[in-house]
């Protein structure tokens, strides 16, 4: 959460209903919500748009807010050079998807939040992007104030390059869309086989999961592997490797720190390849999908671990994420009292005070 401004200053986000936008209402940054008024202002002032996308429980969104958006000097630079727009990804997933995809194409790297995009004021096409930027150069990343100055200078001195770059980006994004099939032929299994081969190449045979750290659960991939195995289970060549990839991953996730061993439910991702050190945020849509995958795995294998995790995750969802009105909250924040994970982490002394000697050992 961001802190109230000592002067009581409120920007244009103060009247918004989004919790995330309201968190930034007291920033010295002259934030605007996405809409015709802000977009027209950028066009009128001929200033590029600084678009910042996040959500209310995002840890690194909080960090960047404290470090940069609450800093008067950084805010003054943002206000001088840009029209600044905040978007809540939970309120506008359409915008988030467009600009996340653009960021991934521009940087040949994964996206994330906060997403920081710099857009041309007339076309809203991005010409530079990143995610979290520290206030000063560190972690191998440039400092945010230096980024602001360089992007501002680029816009002033190389305007002619923006249209050409924007046209190329739109062309690349257009190529990502699957072509329309006008042949009338039926669907084939080729996309599924391609996905299966990709997962095989990226599979961690020791600890499960796909790719390197940070590791995300990717429940849709696990469900796909279970379905591929089930489709061939009665054939002469059942895909036991697909079953193995899914169940090893589900087992290692359930045994590690990614899973809340006391309260149930899964954290957002693991910062290490062993599923041991989690990013502590626990999200509804992650756990809702994992609930189904673990239930399917329990039915397919009869494994007691999968059955237990299914029950405990369902109990956690109903106990901690259900609102009094009957709906469900979208997430539990990773941050507590200004520290990531403080709410979830147990100290040895706290555990010792609750258990007898034998239990503690």
Short mmCIF file of C-alpha atoms in Angstrom, two decimals:
data_model
loop_
_atom_site.label_atom_id
_atom_site.label_comp_id
_atom_site.label_asym_id
_atom_site.label_seq_id
_atom_site.Cartn_x
_atom_site.Cartn_y
_atom_site.Cartn_z
CA UNK A 1 0.00 0.00 0.00
CA UNK A 2 1.15 3.55 -0.62
CA UNK A 3 1.25 6.14 2.12
CA UNK A 4 -1.04 9.17 2.34
CA UNK A 5 0.51 12.38 1.07
CA UNK A 6 1.49 14.72 3.94
CA UNK A 7 -0.10 17.61 2.05
CA UNK A 8 -3.36 15.75 1.48
CA UNK A 9 -2.82 15.96 -2.28
CA UNK A 10 -5.08 13.71 -4.35
CA UNK A 11 -4.69 13.04 -8.06
CA UNK A 12 -7.32 11.92 -10.56
CA UNK A 13 -7.40 8.36 -9.20
CA UNK A 14 -9.11 9.46 -5.97
CA UNK A 15 -12.60 9.02 -7.43
CA UNK A 16 -11.94 5.58 -8.98
CA UNK A 17 -13.51 2.40 -7.58
CA UNK A 18 -10.49 0.15 -8.19
CA UNK A 19 -8.57 -0.59 -4.96
CA UNK A 20 -5.31 -0.58 -6.92
CA UNK A 21 -5.91 2.82 -8.48
CA UNK A 22 -6.99 4.28 -5.15
CA UNK A 23 -3.75 3.06 -3.59
CA UNK A 24 -2.00 5.58 -5.85
CA UNK A 25 -4.41 8.48 -5.37
CA UNK A 26 -2.09 10.29 -2.94
CA UNK A 27 1.08 9.88 -5.03
CA UNK A 28 2.69 13.15 -6.13
CA UNK A 29 2.54 11.67 -9.65
CA UNK A 30 -0.28 13.23 -11.66
CA UNK A 31 -1.89 9.86 -12.41
CA UNK A 32 -4.91 9.50 -14.68
CA UNK A 33 -7.17 6.48 -15.24
CA UNK A 34 -7.22 5.06 -18.76
CA UNK A 35 -9.91 6.78 -20.79
CA UNK A 36 -10.67 9.44 -23.41
CA UNK A 37 -9.76 12.33 -21.12
CA UNK A 38 -6.22 11.13 -20.43
CA UNK A 39 -5.61 9.99 -24.01
CA UNK A 40 -6.85 13.33 -25.38
CA UNK A 41 -4.61 15.18 -22.91
CA UNK A 42 -1.52 13.31 -24.13
CA UNK A 43 -2.40 14.12 -27.72
CA UNK A 44 -3.08 17.78 -26.90
CA UNK A 45 0.14 18.24 -24.91
CA UNK A 46 2.12 16.12 -27.39
CA UNK A 47 3.62 14.14 -24.53
CA UNK A 48 4.27 10.39 -24.59
CA UNK A 49 2.18 8.26 -22.26
CA UNK A 50 3.76 6.47 -19.33
CA UNK A 51 1.41 3.51 -18.80
CA UNK A 52 1.82 1.59 -15.53
CA UNK A 53 -0.21 -1.63 -15.13
CA UNK A 54 -0.48 -3.60 -11.88
CA UNK A 55 -2.93 -4.85 -9.29
CA UNK A 56 -3.65 -4.27 -5.63
CA UNK A 57 -1.80 -7.25 -4.12
CA UNK A 58 1.29 -7.07 -6.37
CA UNK A 59 4.46 -7.03 -4.25
CA UNK A 60 6.77 -5.39 -6.78
CA UNK A 61 4.06 -2.86 -7.61
CA UNK A 62 4.19 -1.82 -3.95
CA UNK A 63 7.99 -1.68 -4.03
CA UNK A 64 8.11 0.53 -7.12
CA UNK A 65 5.41 2.76 -5.66
CA UNK A 66 7.36 3.31 -2.44
CA UNK A 67 10.68 3.81 -4.21
CA UNK A 68 9.60 5.94 -7.16
CA UNK A 69 5.96 7.01 -7.29
CA UNK A 70 6.02 8.44 -3.75
CA UNK A 71 9.33 10.24 -4.38
CA UNK A 72 8.72 13.94 -5.17
CA UNK A 73 11.76 14.28 -7.46
CA UNK A 74 10.82 11.22 -9.52
CA UNK A 75 7.18 12.30 -9.65
CA UNK A 76 8.19 15.77 -10.86
CA UNK A 77 10.19 14.22 -13.69
CA UNK A 78 7.28 11.96 -14.64
CA UNK A 79 4.87 14.89 -14.63
CA UNK A 80 7.21 17.04 -16.72
CA UNK A 81 7.90 14.50 -19.45
CA UNK A 82 4.80 12.28 -19.65
CA UNK A 83 1.08 11.94 -19.25
CA UNK A 84 0.93 9.22 -16.60
CA UNK A 85 -1.82 6.58 -16.72
CA UNK A 86 -2.51 3.82 -14.19
CA UNK A 87 -4.38 0.64 -15.13
CA UNK A 88 -5.63 -2.13 -12.84
CA UNK A 89 -5.09 -5.42 -14.70
CA UNK A 90 -7.99 -6.99 -12.80
CA UNK A 91 -10.27 -4.22 -14.06
CA UNK A 92 -8.88 -4.09 -17.62
CA UNK A 93 -7.46 -7.52 -18.55
CA UNK A 94 -7.93 -6.58 -22.21
CA UNK A 95 -5.43 -3.73 -22.01
CA UNK A 96 -3.07 -5.83 -19.90
CA UNK A 97 -3.06 -8.61 -22.47
CA UNK A 98 -2.33 -6.23 -25.37
CA UNK A 99 0.58 -4.51 -23.67
CA UNK A 100 1.99 -7.63 -22.00
CA UNK A 101 2.17 -9.26 -25.43
CA UNK A 102 3.78 -6.16 -26.90
CA UNK A 103 6.34 -6.11 -24.07
CA UNK A 104 7.23 -9.77 -24.64
CA UNK A 105 7.71 -9.17 -28.37
CA UNK A 106 9.77 -6.01 -27.84
CA UNK A 107 12.05 -7.52 -25.21
CA UNK A 108 12.01 -11.21 -26.15
CA UNK A 109 11.38 -11.90 -22.47
CA UNK A 110 8.51 -12.63 -20.14
CA UNK A 111 6.33 -9.88 -18.79
CA UNK A 112 4.94 -9.29 -15.33
CA UNK A 113 3.78 -6.58 -12.99
CA UNK A 114 4.26 -3.74 -12.61
CA UNK A 115 4.32 -3.38 -16.37
CA UNK A 116 5.88 -0.08 -17.46
CA UNK A 117 5.09 0.99 -21.03
CA UNK A 118 5.91 4.17 -22.93
CA UNK A 119 3.38 4.92 -25.68
CA UNK A 120 3.15 7.36 -28.55
CA UNK A 121 0.37 9.86 -27.70
CA UNK A 122 -1.41 9.64 -31.05
CA UNK A 123 -1.40 5.89 -31.79
CA UNK A 124 -0.93 4.48 -28.26
CA UNK A 125 1.67 2.12 -29.72
CA UNK A 126 4.54 1.31 -27.34
CA UNK A 127 8.12 2.25 -28.21
CA UNK A 128 9.87 1.20 -24.97
CA UNK A 129 8.87 -1.05 -22.10
CA UNK A 130 9.98 -2.81 -18.93
CA UNK A 131 8.52 -4.16 -15.73
CA UNK A 132 9.90 -3.13 -12.33
CA UNK A 133 12.64 -0.50 -12.41
CA UNK A 134 14.65 0.31 -9.26
CA UNK A 135 15.16 4.00 -8.42
CA UNK A 136 18.93 3.68 -8.99
CA UNK A 137 20.85 1.26 -11.18
CA UNK A 138 21.00 -2.19 -9.55
CA UNK A 139 20.05 -5.84 -10.16
CA UNK A 140 21.49 -5.34 -13.65
CA UNK A 141 18.67 -2.89 -14.42
CA UNK A 142 18.87 0.84 -15.14
CA UNK A 143 17.55 3.31 -12.61
CA UNK A 144 14.01 4.54 -13.20
CA UNK A 145 14.90 8.25 -13.31
CA UNK A 146 17.57 7.55 -15.92
CA UNK A 147 15.01 5.60 -17.95
CA UNK A 148 12.57 8.51 -17.78
CA UNK A 149 15.16 10.97 -19.03
CA UNK A 150 16.38 8.74 -21.85
CA UNK A 151 12.87 7.88 -23.05
CA UNK A 152 11.87 11.55 -22.89
CA UNK A 153 14.93 12.52 -24.93
CA UNK A 154 14.28 9.73 -27.44
CA UNK A 155 10.75 11.00 -28.01
CA UNK A 156 11.96 14.55 -28.61
CA UNK A 157 14.87 13.72 -30.90
CA UNK A 158 13.77 10.63 -32.80
CA UNK A 159 10.11 11.17 -33.50
CA UNK A 160 10.50 9.96 -37.05
CA UNK A 161 11.47 6.50 -35.87
CA UNK A 162 8.31 5.98 -33.82
CA UNK A 163 5.92 5.38 -36.72
CA UNK A 164 8.28 2.94 -38.43
CA UNK A 165 8.86 1.07 -35.19
CA UNK A 166 5.15 1.04 -34.36
CA UNK A 167 4.27 -0.32 -37.80
CA UNK A 168 6.79 -3.14 -37.41
CA UNK A 169 5.45 -4.01 -33.96
CA UNK A 170 1.86 -4.15 -35.21
CA UNK A 171 2.99 -6.39 -38.07
CA UNK A 172 4.74 -8.79 -35.68
CA UNK A 173 1.74 -8.88 -33.35
CA UNK A 174 -0.49 -9.60 -36.33
CA UNK A 175 1.67 -12.57 -37.24
CA UNK A 176 1.07 -14.04 -33.79
CA UNK A 177 -2.60 -14.45 -34.57
CA UNK A 178 -3.37 -17.89 -36.03
CA UNK A 179 -4.45 -17.72 -39.67
CA UNK A 180 -8.08 -18.26 -40.49
CA UNK A 181 -8.67 -21.77 -41.83
CA UNK A 182 -10.87 -21.57 -44.90
CA UNK A 183 -10.17 -25.11 -46.10
CA UNK A 184 -13.10 -26.64 -44.24
CA UNK A 185 -10.84 -29.37 -42.87
CA UNK A 186 -11.42 -30.60 -39.33
CA UNK A 187 -9.22 -29.83 -36.38
CA UNK A 188 -6.05 -31.87 -36.01
CA UNK A 189 -4.02 -32.95 -33.02
CA UNK A 190 -0.89 -31.19 -34.30
CA UNK A 191 -1.06 -28.19 -31.89
CA UNK A 192 -1.43 -30.56 -28.92
CA UNK A 193 1.52 -32.64 -30.07
CA UNK A 194 3.61 -29.50 -30.48
CA UNK A 195 2.70 -28.39 -26.97
CA UNK A 196 3.53 -31.85 -25.63
CA UNK A 197 6.98 -31.77 -27.27
CA UNK A 198 7.68 -28.29 -25.91
CA UNK A 199 6.81 -29.33 -22.36
CA UNK A 200 9.06 -32.37 -22.71
CA UNK A 201 12.01 -30.17 -23.72
CA UNK A 202 11.50 -27.77 -20.80
CA UNK A 203 10.70 -30.38 -18.14
CA UNK A 204 12.84 -30.50 -14.98
CA UNK A 205 13.25 -34.24 -14.41
CA UNK A 206 14.55 -33.78 -10.86
CA UNK A 207 12.12 -31.31 -9.30
CA UNK A 208 9.28 -31.09 -11.78
CA UNK A 209 8.01 -27.97 -13.42
CA UNK A 210 9.11 -26.42 -16.68
CA UNK A 211 11.97 -24.08 -17.39
CA UNK A 212 14.22 -22.38 -14.87
CA UNK A 213 13.49 -20.34 -11.77
CA UNK A 214 11.29 -18.55 -11.01
CA UNK A 215 8.92 -21.48 -11.41
CA UNK A 216 5.17 -21.05 -11.82
CA UNK A 217 2.63 -23.87 -11.36
CA UNK A 218 1.10 -23.52 -14.88
CA UNK A 219 -1.96 -25.67 -14.07
CA UNK A 220 -3.22 -25.61 -17.68
CA UNK A 221 -0.02 -27.36 -18.81
CA UNK A 222 -0.41 -30.01 -16.12
CA UNK A 223 -4.04 -30.63 -17.05
CA UNK A 224 -3.02 -30.94 -20.71
CA UNK A 225 -0.48 -33.64 -19.81
CA UNK A 226 -3.06 -35.54 -17.78
CA UNK A 227 -5.50 -35.41 -20.69
CA UNK A 228 -2.83 -36.54 -23.17
CA UNK A 229 -2.02 -39.50 -20.92
CA UNK A 230 -5.69 -40.38 -20.45
CA UNK A 231 -6.40 -40.26 -24.18
CA UNK A 232 -3.75 -42.91 -24.85
CA UNK A 233 -4.06 -44.87 -21.58
CA UNK A 234 -5.91 -47.82 -23.14
CA UNK A 235 -3.75 -47.94 -26.27
CA UNK A 236 -0.73 -50.12 -26.98
CA UNK A 237 1.54 -47.10 -26.35
CA UNK A 238 0.22 -45.15 -23.33
CA UNK A 239 2.04 -41.85 -22.81
CA UNK A 240 3.45 -42.64 -19.37
CA UNK A 241 5.98 -39.82 -19.69
CA UNK A 242 3.14 -37.28 -19.85
CA UNK A 243 1.69 -38.77 -16.67
CA UNK A 244 5.12 -38.72 -15.03
CA UNK A 245 5.75 -35.06 -15.89
CA UNK A 246 2.40 -34.04 -14.45
CA UNK A 247 2.52 -36.12 -11.28
CA UNK A 248 6.16 -35.38 -10.42
CA UNK A 249 5.44 -31.66 -10.72
CA UNK A 250 2.27 -31.92 -8.61
CA UNK A 251 4.15 -33.95 -5.98
CA UNK A 252 7.13 -31.61 -5.70
CA UNK A 253 4.89 -28.53 -5.53
CA UNK A 254 2.79 -30.09 -2.76
CA UNK A 255 5.87 -31.11 -0.77
CA UNK A 256 7.62 -27.74 -1.00
CA UNK A 257 7.23 -24.25 0.36
CA UNK A 258 5.07 -23.22 -2.59
CA UNK A 259 2.25 -25.02 -0.79
CA UNK A 260 1.02 -23.68 2.55
CA UNK A 261 1.63 -26.77 4.65
CA UNK A 262 -0.50 -25.48 7.53
CA UNK A 263 -3.23 -23.40 5.93
CA UNK A 264 -3.62 -25.03 2.53
CA UNK A 265 -3.45 -23.31 -0.84
CA UNK A 266 -0.58 -22.44 -3.17
CA UNK A 267 1.53 -19.32 -3.45
CA UNK A 268 2.04 -17.51 -6.75
CA UNK A 269 5.41 -18.98 -7.73
CA UNK A 270 8.70 -20.30 -6.40
CA UNK A 271 11.79 -18.10 -6.63
CA UNK A 272 14.05 -21.19 -6.69
CA UNK A 273 13.93 -24.34 -8.89
CA UNK A 274 13.04 -26.60 -5.95
CA UNK A 275 9.58 -25.17 -5.11
CA UNK A 276 10.92 -24.27 -1.64
CA UNK A 277 11.00 -20.45 -1.41
CA UNK A 278 7.68 -18.93 -2.47
CA UNK A 279 6.57 -15.52 -3.52
CA UNK A 280 3.95 -15.44 -0.81
CA UNK A 281 0.94 -14.02 -2.64
CA UNK A 282 -1.91 -16.56 -2.85
CA UNK A 283 -4.24 -15.91 -5.78
CA UNK A 284 -7.75 -17.14 -6.41
CA UNK A 285 -7.31 -18.03 -10.08
CA UNK A 286 -4.10 -20.01 -9.43
CA UNK A 287 -5.70 -22.04 -6.66
CA UNK A 288 -9.01 -22.53 -8.46
CA UNK A 289 -7.18 -24.11 -11.40
CA UNK A 290 -4.82 -26.14 -9.20
CA UNK A 291 -7.81 -27.44 -7.23
CA UNK A 292 -9.17 -29.03 -10.40
CA UNK A 293 -5.81 -30.43 -11.51
CA UNK A 294 -5.08 -32.05 -8.14
CA UNK A 295 -8.59 -33.53 -8.05
CA UNK A 296 -8.08 -35.01 -11.53
CA UNK A 297 -4.68 -36.39 -10.53
CA UNK A 298 -6.18 -37.93 -7.40
CA UNK A 299 -8.82 -39.71 -9.48
CA UNK A 300 -6.27 -40.83 -12.10
CA UNK A 301 -3.67 -42.17 -9.67
CA UNK A 302 -5.40 -42.79 -6.34
CA UNK A 303 -2.49 -40.95 -4.71
CA UNK A 304 -3.45 -39.90 -1.12
CA UNK A 305 -1.22 -36.79 -1.32
CA UNK A 306 -3.22 -35.41 -4.24
CA UNK A 307 -6.51 -36.15 -2.46
CA UNK A 308 -5.31 -34.40 0.72
CA UNK A 309 -4.03 -31.32 -1.12
CA UNK A 310 -7.33 -31.07 -3.03
CA UNK A 311 -9.33 -31.09 0.21
CA UNK A 312 -7.03 -28.66 2.02
CA UNK A 313 -6.96 -26.20 -0.88
CA UNK A 314 -10.76 -26.26 -1.12
CA UNK A 315 -11.02 -25.68 2.63
CA UNK A 316 -8.62 -22.74 2.41
CA UNK A 317 -10.55 -21.16 -0.46
CA UNK A 318 -13.82 -21.43 1.44
CA UNK A 319 -12.33 -20.31 4.75
CA UNK A 320 -10.00 -17.47 3.80
CA UNK A 321 -10.98 -16.20 0.35
CA UNK A 322 -14.78 -16.30 0.54
CA UNK A 323 -16.32 -12.93 1.33
CA UNK A 324 -19.31 -12.50 3.69
CA UNK A 325 -21.48 -11.80 0.64
CA UNK A 326 -20.66 -15.22 -0.82
CA UNK A 327 -18.25 -14.21 -3.56
CA UNK A 328 -14.50 -14.73 -3.48
CA UNK A 329 -11.67 -12.28 -3.02
CA UNK A 330 -9.10 -12.37 -5.83
CA UNK A 331 -5.95 -12.66 -3.72
CA UNK A 332 -4.14 -12.53 -0.40
CA UNK A 333 -1.39 -9.91 -0.54
CA UNK A 334 2.23 -11.03 -0.29
CA UNK A 335 3.02 -7.97 1.85
CA UNK A 336 2.21 -7.49 5.52
CA UNK A 337 3.43 -4.62 7.70
CA UNK A 338 5.75 -3.55 4.90
CA UNK A 339 7.46 -6.93 4.47
CA UNK A 340 6.87 -9.67 1.94
CA UNK A 341 5.71 -12.90 3.55
CA UNK A 342 5.64 -11.66 7.17
CA UNK A 343 2.07 -12.92 7.62
CA UNK A 344 2.99 -16.43 6.45
CA UNK A 345 6.44 -17.02 7.92
CA UNK A 346 6.92 -18.84 11.23
CA UNK A 347 9.94 -18.23 13.47
CA UNK A 348 11.47 -21.19 15.35
CA UNK A 349 10.44 -19.64 18.68
CA UNK A 350 6.81 -19.24 17.58
CA UNK A 351 6.64 -22.91 16.58
CA UNK A 352 8.42 -24.05 19.76
CA UNK A 353 5.90 -22.19 21.94
CA UNK A 354 2.99 -24.05 20.32
CA UNK A 355 4.38 -27.60 20.32
CA UNK A 356 5.79 -30.02 22.83
CA UNK A 357 9.42 -31.13 22.52
CA UNK A 358 8.68 -34.28 20.54
CA UNK A 359 6.41 -32.47 18.09
CA UNK A 360 8.93 -29.69 17.62
CA UNK A 361 11.76 -32.12 16.87
#
